[in-house]
Amino acid sequence: MNLPDAGELDAMMAAVDQLPFIVAVCEGPDLLLVACNAATRAVLPGRDILGRPIREVIADLAGQQYVDAYHEVYRTGEPVIGRQWRTHIEQPDGSVLEMFATFTIVPWLDADGGRRGVIGAGFDVTELARTRLAAEAEADRLRRRYEQSRDVINALQRELLPAGLPVLPGLQVAASYLLADADTAAGGDWFDVVARPDGRVALVVGDVVGHGVTASGVMGQLRAVLQERLDAGAGISEALAAADRFAGRVRAAYAATVCLAVLDAGTGELSYCTAGHPAPLLIPAGRDARYLPGTWGVPLGTGGTFPVRTERLAEGDLLLLYTDGILERPGNGRDGTLDSAVELAHVAADAAAGRALRDPETAAERVCTQTLELLVRAGGHADDITLLAAQRVPAVPELTIDLPAEAAALRGVRSRLAAWLAEVGAAEHDVFALQHAVGELTTNAIEHGYEFGRDVVEIRAGLDRTGTVEVTVTDHGGWQVPQRQPARGRGLALTAQLVRSLRVEPGADGTVVTVRHPLARPARLLVRFDEAAVVVPHATELTIAELPGGVEARVRLDGPVDAASAQQVRQELLRRSRGGTVPMTVDLSGVSHLASAGVSALHQVAESHHDEKAPLVLVAATGSPAQRILDLVGLPSSTG
């Protein structure tokens, strides 16, 4: 092969110099830069380049991994490739140029294959990188905007649906609502449970055609129309006729479907209408599940009638109302609807009988939660799914407690009341409110129940047909002038904030205090089928533990802080803070019961710290019993 002459070599070098990308040729172990083109010199203006080590030529890039990459290629003989590396290059005027580079650094070999140096070639891809970053930023902005919009829509959906279900005598009710597994967010499904004035219970599940905010808004209006008519005592046909008239005026409500059932929990008498909606599933106790016959009612706004059928539920029987989203899951097309119905009946019956997952829930709750999980987890779901279950159960007898007028008996009252409320079906937030309220009233009764030789406090609790608990606390003493004690003065005020109504009736034989409080269990409004709440158990006996804290005192309380333990808490906190002279943090997150006596004790400790000008910080976990009581009484705290 003929070697190029000097003229041809100059021409070739001139061509290399005009290449529209960066070229840098380094030679020897010191990687002396022996050749570069115009594009390279343009990137590194004003620099003495040729004949100098690459480490000196791009010293300002030493911490940006370029120098290391050149030497790594020379040492190993392996190429290094970089894509869109962000690079800062110092300019002659002291400014810094930001450039993005895509490059390849390869070994330079001589004729016999020996390693002679390193060749680097790169492209200035700054515009491309900035376009990519701008697109990513815009995508991120749109994603955040979408998430915010979805959060708003989800919040709207939750506001339009009932947050809770009434707890009723002789009936256990549960519901689950699962949003569509799609980007449509809000949907048109709804459910409702209305405790009627005649003592019967209306169960409603409906479905508005379509998705999005419009379907959600129409759903909320239809639910309100039906709820108002049912609450006013209207029959099934009359209530559906009112909804039908609304659907005739509002185009988006056209062809909405509804299943409306009215149940007498005492007798088991059931009346229902399927207005274009799938028929209810009946799961009898100890027998095979079966679908009730449809009533041939038509969808709302389509100009038909709403015939009613009747059934009778035995004790233990469970009724399931649902929307067709549970049937029309991916893989279950129109031709597979029958198979889907059979599968729903089988899975729901297993859940009701406790043959599926072993969750410690009521049968109605298991049907609503496990049916969703077991049917959705394999293939997902394309539409909203609503399940509403109601099971006839034995009514829980009234709670009767007669206890000696002694402070030591208070904790026994709380535990017995909690057990009764659990049997009734009360949720944690209502158990919290009633335990605290009855605890305060019992404490007051004990303090003035000693006259007339009858030192017994009587507590009676029952659940009426509207789902309201009524508790009376009766003592047989005369009112005593309160002595100045640290644990007095806040009980009745605190009770009035915890329950719906409070009535005090003093009399010649003593005092009767009555509280009324409606019970509700939360419905499961889900974005994903596997959402679940974690329940953390509380201590049953008070413990006071000192935590590491350096110069400040740090104390954690676990268990009940009530009339029996409040004095101990006050004394221990003041002892550990040296009478309020040492800064102290008290963690109340583990407090299971904070009575007014405990609040008074904390106020006294806070006053001592205020007088001594030493900070006191009360910490309570968000949603904990202590945090809720501290918010009610206005005692400052931080969440931990």
XYZ file of C-alpha atoms in Angstrom:
640
model
C 0.000 0.000 0.000
C 1.344 3.403 -0.924
C 1.657 5.878 1.898
C 0.174 9.327 1.273
C 2.624 12.060 0.371
C 2.949 15.221 2.402
C 0.313 17.047 0.387
C -2.209 14.292 0.737
C -1.468 14.050 4.483
C -2.089 17.774 4.890
C -5.348 17.401 3.014
C -6.418 14.527 5.228
C -5.588 16.490 8.386
C -7.522 19.459 7.036
C -10.512 17.164 6.507
C -10.221 15.812 10.064
C -10.033 19.362 11.305
C -13.397 20.063 9.682
C -15.201 17.113 11.259
C -18.393 18.380 12.956
C -17.659 16.571 16.207
C -14.959 16.665 18.882
C -11.779 14.680 18.248
C -8.852 14.508 20.697
C -5.807 12.242 20.203
C -3.610 11.569 23.255
C -0.267 9.738 23.195
C 1.871 7.925 25.775
C 1.267 7.136 29.436
C 0.952 10.846 30.231
C -1.664 11.137 27.498
C -0.113 14.155 25.784
C -2.707 15.738 23.525
C -1.014 15.500 20.089
C -3.921 16.274 17.794
C -7.384 17.802 17.893
C -9.769 19.401 15.456
C -11.524 22.753 15.223
C -14.618 21.503 17.051
C -12.431 20.565 20.029
C -10.676 23.930 20.042
C -14.057 25.674 19.897
C -15.182 23.847 23.002
C -11.925 24.746 24.812
C -11.284 28.335 23.617
C -8.124 30.170 24.607
C -6.309 27.102 25.927
C -2.806 25.884 25.200
C -3.742 22.397 23.980
C -1.193 20.528 21.885
C 1.767 18.828 23.567
C 0.276 19.022 27.065
C -1.145 16.164 29.189
C -4.896 15.842 28.945
C -5.045 16.181 32.743
C -3.697 19.748 32.420
C -5.658 20.679 29.319
C -9.019 19.896 30.959
C -8.043 20.425 34.572
C -11.413 22.103 35.233
C -13.092 18.828 34.251
C -11.002 16.721 36.628
C -13.874 16.196 39.051
C -16.314 15.369 36.258
C -14.784 11.921 35.467
C -13.455 12.778 31.976
C -9.740 12.668 32.914
C -10.289 9.430 34.808
C -12.058 7.946 31.768
C -9.102 8.728 29.448
C -6.576 7.146 31.812
C -8.876 4.138 32.444
C -8.998 3.404 28.686
C -5.204 3.634 28.401
C -4.760 1.342 31.428
C -7.300 -1.344 30.513
C -7.566 -1.119 26.724
C -11.378 -1.132 27.124
C -13.424 1.659 25.541
C -15.596 3.993 27.626
C -18.899 5.312 26.313
C -20.798 8.221 27.816
C -24.278 9.429 26.897
C -25.465 12.962 27.551
C -22.967 13.708 30.314
C -23.648 17.101 31.847
C -20.370 19.041 31.687
C -19.272 22.424 33.066
C -16.397 24.071 31.147
C -14.657 27.233 32.359
C -14.547 30.052 29.787
C -11.786 32.658 29.294
C -13.970 35.365 30.863
C -14.455 33.302 34.035
C -17.977 32.144 33.217
C -18.995 28.509 33.050
C -20.485 26.871 29.971
C -22.873 23.980 30.554
C -22.703 21.408 27.793
C -24.066 17.891 27.388
C -21.776 15.471 25.574
C -22.158 11.980 24.145
C -18.721 10.450 23.516
C -16.603 7.363 22.978
C -12.992 6.981 24.176
C -11.055 4.115 22.591
C -7.421 2.870 22.758
C -5.009 4.031 20.002
C -2.927 1.094 18.808
C 0.301 1.193 16.754
C 1.080 -1.055 13.789
C 2.155 -4.047 15.906
C -0.863 -3.791 18.210
C 0.885 -2.044 21.061
C -0.959 0.567 23.062
C 0.144 3.981 21.804
C -2.432 6.263 23.375
C -6.130 7.131 23.483
C -8.545 8.696 20.993
C -11.642 10.495 22.135
C -14.566 11.459 19.888
C -17.693 13.239 21.083
C -20.782 15.173 20.088
C -22.246 18.296 21.616
C -25.827 17.126 22.302
C -26.782 20.039 24.517
C -29.917 20.940 22.579
C -31.040 17.344 22.457
C -30.454 16.918 26.204
C -32.231 20.139 27.048
C -35.170 19.108 24.889
C -35.255 15.777 26.727
C -35.014 17.452 30.140
C -37.743 19.913 29.199
C -39.937 17.041 28.033
C -39.263 15.147 31.259
C -40.037 18.251 33.320
C -43.267 18.790 31.388
C -44.187 15.136 31.801
C -43.475 15.405 35.519
C -45.584 18.568 35.751
C -48.441 16.882 33.932
C -48.072 13.782 36.114
C -48.246 15.889 39.275
C -51.199 17.823 37.880
C -52.921 14.570 37.008
C -52.247 13.153 40.474
C -53.575 16.314 42.088
C -56.673 16.182 39.883
C -57.145 12.507 40.648
C -56.789 13.218 44.365
C -59.458 15.916 44.073
C -61.746 13.584 42.136
C -61.177 10.762 44.601
C -61.910 13.143 47.459
C -65.099 14.232 45.665
C -66.083 10.599 45.238
C -65.552 9.922 48.935
C -67.629 12.959 49.867
C -70.513 11.880 47.639
C -70.601 8.349 49.070
C -71.538 7.570 52.680
C -68.466 7.626 54.883
C -70.069 5.205 57.304
C -72.796 2.611 57.614
C -75.242 2.569 60.538
C -74.760 -0.075 63.226
C -78.209 -1.577 63.738
C -79.698 -4.134 66.132
C -80.105 -7.553 64.565
C -78.281 -6.587 61.347
C -74.622 -6.468 60.349
C -73.951 -4.282 57.323
C -70.757 -3.769 55.299
C -69.841 -2.146 51.988
C -66.848 -1.849 49.659
C -66.375 0.503 46.734
C -63.446 -0.040 44.345
C -62.633 2.566 41.716
C -62.143 1.414 38.137
C -58.659 0.151 37.293
C -58.285 2.863 34.664
C -57.515 6.573 34.264
C -61.165 7.593 34.457
C -60.922 8.027 38.253
C -64.396 8.890 39.546
C -67.284 6.664 38.599
C -71.028 6.401 38.814
C -71.516 3.539 41.289
C -73.052 4.258 44.665
C -74.462 2.528 47.719
C -76.485 3.630 50.713
C -78.029 2.279 53.906
C -80.973 4.224 55.327
C -82.440 3.412 58.754
C -86.105 4.297 58.166
C -88.483 5.822 60.720
C -90.545 2.593 60.827
C -87.481 0.641 62.003
C -86.867 -1.084 58.673
C -83.625 -0.629 56.738
C -83.314 0.408 53.094
C -80.334 -1.010 51.159
C -79.416 0.714 47.892
C -76.847 -0.011 45.164
C -76.917 1.936 41.900
C -74.878 2.538 38.771
C -74.842 5.643 36.560
C -73.725 5.093 32.971
C -70.211 6.402 32.294
C -67.297 7.632 34.366
C -65.649 10.854 35.386
C -66.838 13.909 37.234
C -70.180 14.056 35.416
C -71.100 10.505 36.410
C -69.958 11.212 39.958
C -72.049 14.361 40.201
C -75.172 12.661 38.868
C -74.591 9.730 41.203
C -74.516 12.100 44.176
C -77.784 13.721 43.120
C -79.560 10.397 42.571
C -78.351 9.152 45.930
C -79.675 12.321 47.592
C -83.111 11.952 45.929
C -83.490 8.340 47.035
C -82.132 8.998 50.514
C -84.568 11.855 51.093
C -87.596 9.852 49.935
C -86.642 6.742 51.911
C -85.908 8.776 55.033
C -89.350 10.371 54.690
C -90.963 6.924 54.755
C -91.675 6.451 51.041
C -92.134 2.927 49.720
C -89.830 1.318 47.180
C -91.895 2.177 44.098
C -92.505 5.732 45.275
C -88.809 6.341 45.972
C -87.763 4.919 42.604
C -90.426 6.994 40.859
C -88.877 10.143 42.331
C -85.444 9.068 41.056
C -87.024 8.245 37.688
C -88.442 11.767 37.401
C -84.997 13.189 38.142
C -83.433 10.953 35.473
C -86.021 12.211 32.997
C -84.823 15.800 33.548
C -81.040 15.167 33.685
C -79.607 13.584 30.546
C -76.545 12.155 32.289
C -78.809 10.195 34.660
C -80.588 8.428 31.799
C -80.544 4.608 32.056
C -78.998 4.558 35.530
C -79.777 1.255 37.239
C -80.740 0.672 40.871
C -81.355 -2.256 43.183
C -83.390 -1.114 46.187
C -84.264 -3.494 49.031
C -86.073 -2.813 52.314
C -85.489 -5.266 55.170
C -87.105 -5.692 58.567
C -84.271 -7.081 60.656
C -86.675 -8.236 63.337
C -88.926 -10.377 61.153
C -86.691 -10.979 58.129
C -89.323 -9.607 55.737
C -87.623 -8.339 52.551
C -89.056 -6.283 49.696
C -86.934 -5.343 46.686
C -86.933 -3.970 43.157
C -84.299 -4.390 40.429
C -84.621 -1.312 38.233
C -82.502 -2.553 35.320
C -79.955 -3.772 37.860
C -78.582 -7.269 38.610
C -80.678 -9.179 41.137
C -79.424 -9.576 44.747
C -77.503 -12.666 45.830
C -78.937 -14.488 48.854
C -76.493 -16.556 50.922
C -78.658 -18.607 53.332
C -77.121 -19.930 56.530
C -75.939 -23.487 55.855
C -77.378 -23.698 52.318
C -76.269 -22.919 48.775
C -76.242 -19.318 47.595
C -78.855 -18.315 45.058
C -79.790 -15.225 43.086
C -83.224 -13.796 43.849
C -85.552 -13.428 40.858
C -85.405 -10.067 39.099
C -88.464 -7.856 39.285
C -88.311 -6.669 35.645
C -88.039 -3.036 36.663
C -86.534 -0.768 33.991
C -83.521 1.606 34.174
C -84.298 5.119 35.360
C -85.620 7.600 32.832
C -86.688 4.950 30.299
C -90.412 5.179 30.915
C -91.215 1.945 32.744
C -92.503 0.800 36.116
C -90.896 -0.579 39.244
C -92.506 -3.850 40.393
C -91.634 -5.150 43.861
C -91.046 -8.742 45.003
C -90.863 -10.104 48.545
C -88.717 -12.714 50.301
C -88.037 -13.666 53.896
C -84.558 -13.909 55.390
C -83.940 -16.328 58.226
C -81.548 -15.467 61.020
C -78.015 -15.907 59.685
C -79.017 -15.299 56.051
C -76.903 -12.749 54.171
C -78.024 -10.536 51.299
C -75.486 -9.138 48.798
C -76.220 -6.210 46.480
C -73.573 -5.388 43.852
C -72.847 -3.583 40.586
C -72.027 -5.358 37.345
C -68.341 -4.358 37.562
C -67.782 -7.490 39.666
C -69.196 -9.612 36.835
C -67.712 -7.843 33.806
C -64.065 -8.237 34.716
C -61.346 -8.644 32.033
C -61.634 -12.136 30.545
C -65.334 -12.308 31.436
C -67.031 -10.869 28.398
C -70.712 -10.845 27.623
C -70.694 -14.538 26.788
C -69.093 -15.290 30.161
C -71.571 -13.400 32.328
C -73.221 -16.583 33.578
C -69.867 -18.060 34.589
C -68.995 -14.820 36.363
C -72.257 -14.932 38.300
C -71.609 -18.515 39.356
C -68.079 -17.585 40.406
C -69.339 -14.585 42.409
C -71.892 -16.755 44.218
C -69.270 -19.397 45.029
C -66.606 -16.951 46.273
C -69.088 -14.853 48.289
C -70.538 -17.977 49.945
C -67.034 -19.187 50.887
C -66.198 -15.756 52.327
C -69.440 -15.618 54.320
C -68.825 -19.076 55.797
C -65.176 -18.312 56.629
C -63.869 -20.901 54.152
C -61.688 -18.418 52.236
C -59.224 -16.083 53.955
C -59.203 -16.231 57.743
C -59.770 -12.560 58.483
C -61.283 -11.712 61.913
C -64.256 -9.824 60.463
C -68.002 -10.220 60.395
C -69.489 -12.352 57.624
C -70.790 -9.216 55.869
C -67.333 -7.622 55.984
C -65.667 -10.788 54.719
C -68.039 -10.954 51.766
C -67.334 -7.327 50.825
C -63.554 -7.466 51.279
C -62.551 -11.000 50.356
C -64.829 -11.230 47.321
C -63.131 -8.147 45.905
C -59.658 -9.411 46.658
C -60.154 -12.953 45.377
C -61.959 -12.021 42.159
C -59.943 -8.918 41.231
C -56.362 -9.821 42.107
C -55.880 -12.235 39.196
C -57.282 -10.266 36.261
C -57.927 -6.740 37.505
C -61.128 -4.859 36.804
C -62.239 -2.405 34.136
C -65.231 -0.833 35.882
C -66.079 0.413 39.353
C -67.196 -2.318 41.737
C -69.643 -1.816 44.601
C -70.636 -4.479 47.109
C -73.196 -4.010 49.904
C -73.885 -6.903 52.286
C -76.390 -7.232 55.127
C -76.772 -10.258 57.428
C -79.507 -10.937 59.977
C -77.951 -11.728 63.349
C -79.306 -12.080 66.912
C -79.872 -8.721 68.570
C -77.385 -7.992 71.374
C -79.061 -7.646 74.809
C -78.857 -4.422 76.779
C -75.708 -3.963 78.867
C -76.304 -3.769 82.628
C -73.525 -2.908 85.087
C -73.917 -2.303 88.819
C -70.610 -1.393 90.393
C -69.370 -0.157 93.739
C -68.661 3.552 93.921
C -64.886 3.048 93.913
C -62.325 4.485 91.513
C -60.725 1.045 91.123
C -63.879 -0.168 89.352
C -63.500 2.281 86.450
C -61.273 0.107 84.297
C -63.639 -2.809 84.596
C -66.437 -0.572 83.292
C -64.348 0.439 80.272
C -63.472 -3.148 79.389
C -67.073 -4.398 79.745
C -68.415 -1.472 77.725
C -65.799 -2.079 75.016
C -66.727 -5.770 74.853
C -70.434 -4.940 74.536
C -69.796 -2.330 71.857
C -67.636 -4.814 69.925
C -70.470 -7.351 70.079
C -72.907 -4.718 68.831
C -70.507 -3.921 65.972
C -69.290 -0.432 66.928
C -66.210 0.926 65.179
C -63.074 2.037 66.993
C -63.882 5.772 66.848
C -67.275 5.234 68.527
C -65.813 2.868 71.134
C -63.265 5.596 71.909
C -65.947 8.276 72.322
C -68.306 6.191 74.451
C -65.563 4.735 76.648
C -64.310 8.210 77.441
C -67.782 9.662 77.938
C -69.041 6.850 80.193
C -65.740 6.876 82.070
C -66.160 10.560 82.864
C -69.783 10.125 83.931
C -68.974 7.115 86.098
C -66.127 9.025 87.748
C -68.521 11.864 88.567
C -71.118 9.430 89.901
C -68.569 7.691 92.141
C -67.494 11.012 93.636
C -71.001 11.829 94.936
C -72.716 8.449 95.161
C -72.224 7.704 98.838
C -75.295 9.233 100.521
C -78.444 7.384 101.564
C -76.334 4.295 102.259
C -76.381 3.201 98.603
C -72.848 3.319 97.204
C -73.717 1.664 93.868
C -73.537 3.199 90.400
C -75.856 1.743 87.755
C -74.945 1.767 84.055
C -77.379 0.753 81.323
C -76.602 0.746 77.588
C -78.776 -0.227 74.629
C -78.876 0.177 70.846
C -82.126 1.447 69.314
C -83.522 0.699 65.836
C -82.003 3.847 64.349
C -78.484 2.765 65.298
C -78.103 5.109 68.274
C -76.595 3.933 71.563
C -78.228 5.307 74.693
C -76.291 5.006 77.947
C -77.592 6.029 81.377
C -75.378 6.402 84.427
C -77.340 6.554 87.689
C -76.109 7.224 91.187
C -78.105 7.397 94.439
C -76.203 10.145 96.177
C -76.726 13.828 96.731
C -74.587 16.396 95.049
C -71.446 17.179 97.050
C -69.665 20.500 96.886
C -66.477 19.720 94.925
C -63.295 19.948 96.934
C -60.267 21.485 95.292
C -58.702 18.486 93.584
C -56.399 18.374 90.555
C -58.546 15.812 88.713
C -61.878 17.677 88.740
C -63.688 20.200 86.624
C -63.530 18.966 83.024
C -65.531 15.704 82.915
C -68.962 16.900 81.764
C -67.517 19.423 79.310
C -65.344 16.724 77.755
C -68.265 14.275 77.592
C -70.455 16.831 75.810
C -67.815 17.155 73.068
C -67.459 13.397 72.588
C -71.106 12.329 72.111
C -74.110 13.539 70.141
C -76.222 14.525 73.176
C -75.875 14.727 76.970
C -78.685 15.149 79.515
C -78.222 15.502 83.296
C -81.276 14.975 85.547
C -80.556 15.501 89.263
C -83.239 14.294 91.650
C -83.984 13.616 95.304
C -82.675 10.034 95.032
C -79.601 10.853 92.986
C -78.641 11.844 89.470
C -79.348 10.224 86.100
C -77.096 11.204 83.208
C -78.021 10.070 79.703
C -75.828 10.153 76.613
C -76.945 9.330 73.080
C -74.509 8.595 70.292
C -75.169 7.181 66.776
C -72.897 4.313 65.736
C -71.408 3.970 62.272
C -68.911 1.598 60.733
C -66.669 2.948 57.972
C -67.288 1.735 54.440
C -64.238 0.643 52.460
C -63.711 3.207 49.679
C -60.695 1.881 47.799
C -58.373 2.900 44.996
C -56.673 -0.531 45.123
C -58.255 -3.793 46.222
C -55.425 -4.556 48.673
C -55.703 -1.380 50.762
C -55.967 -2.241 54.467
C -55.751 -0.505 57.824
C -53.213 -1.522 60.445
C -54.522 -1.811 63.990
C -51.995 -1.281 66.772
C -53.057 -2.671 70.172
C -52.783 -0.466 73.265
C -51.451 -1.353 76.696
C -54.079 -2.126 79.346
C -52.018 -1.045 82.395
C -50.213 2.252 82.794
C -46.433 2.215 82.445
C -44.108 5.213 82.741
C -40.723 4.854 81.064
C -37.835 7.325 80.972
C -36.133 7.597 77.581
C -32.574 8.789 76.771
C -32.681 12.553 76.480
C -29.395 14.189 77.424
C -30.018 17.397 79.353
C -33.798 17.195 78.935
C -36.144 14.696 80.511
C -37.941 12.418 78.034
C -40.796 10.231 79.262
C -43.183 7.832 77.509
C -46.592 6.885 78.915
C -48.404 3.722 77.834
C -51.863 2.580 78.941
C -54.790 4.421 80.550
C -54.368 7.810 82.243
C -57.581 8.067 84.251
C -58.818 8.956 87.745
C -56.957 5.979 89.203
C -53.582 6.848 87.631
C -53.679 10.627 87.071
C -52.096 11.494 90.426
C -49.271 9.037 89.782
C -48.674 10.581 86.355
C -48.549 14.118 87.782
C -46.138 13.132 90.540
C -43.858 11.128 88.249
C -43.652 13.817 85.577
C -42.879 16.526 88.122
C -40.293 14.303 89.814
C -38.510 13.544 86.566
C -38.538 17.225 85.522
C -37.456 18.333 89.036
C -40.626 20.234 89.695
C -40.802 21.651 86.180
C -37.298 23.148 86.189
C -35.865 20.789 83.561
C -37.114 20.794 79.943
C -39.217 17.703 79.301
C -40.854 15.855 76.409
C -43.750 13.505 77.193
C -44.705 10.953 74.525
C -48.416 10.117 74.867
C -48.704 8.046 71.687
C -49.198 4.839 73.677
C -51.903 6.265 75.979
C -55.044 4.198 75.430
C -57.408 6.347 77.520
C -56.928 9.981 78.540
C -59.634 10.974 81.038
C -60.329 14.471 82.309
C -58.361 13.566 85.435
C -55.361 12.889 83.207
C -55.938 16.155 81.332
C -55.956 18.007 84.652
C -52.703 16.318 85.659
C -51.060 17.381 82.385
C -52.349 20.938 82.869
C -50.756 21.057 86.319
C -47.444 19.800 84.961
C -47.640 22.356 82.135
C -48.313 25.168 84.643
C -45.258 24.172 86.691
C -43.071 24.247 83.579
C -44.535 27.598 82.574
C -43.792 29.064 85.999
C -40.224 27.744 85.904
C -39.773 28.810 82.257
C -38.716 25.285 81.232
C -40.214 23.943 77.971
C -42.720 21.078 78.092
C -43.563 19.249 74.865
C -46.464 16.795 74.657
C -46.214 14.377 71.732
C -49.118 12.250 70.489
C -49.413 10.187 67.315
C -51.904 11.475 64.750
C -55.298 9.870 65.357
C -54.305 8.393 68.715
C -56.692 8.632 71.698
C -54.431 11.138 73.423
C -54.162 13.363 70.359
C -57.949 13.460 69.922
C -58.550 14.388 73.559
C -55.773 17.003 73.593
C -57.338 18.620 70.523
C -60.754 18.683 72.228
C -59.466 20.335 75.396
C -57.084 22.711 73.624
C -53.892 21.437 75.241
C -51.023 22.077 72.767
C -49.263 18.996 71.420
C -47.112 17.944 68.499
C -47.583 14.830 66.396
C -44.943 12.158 66.453
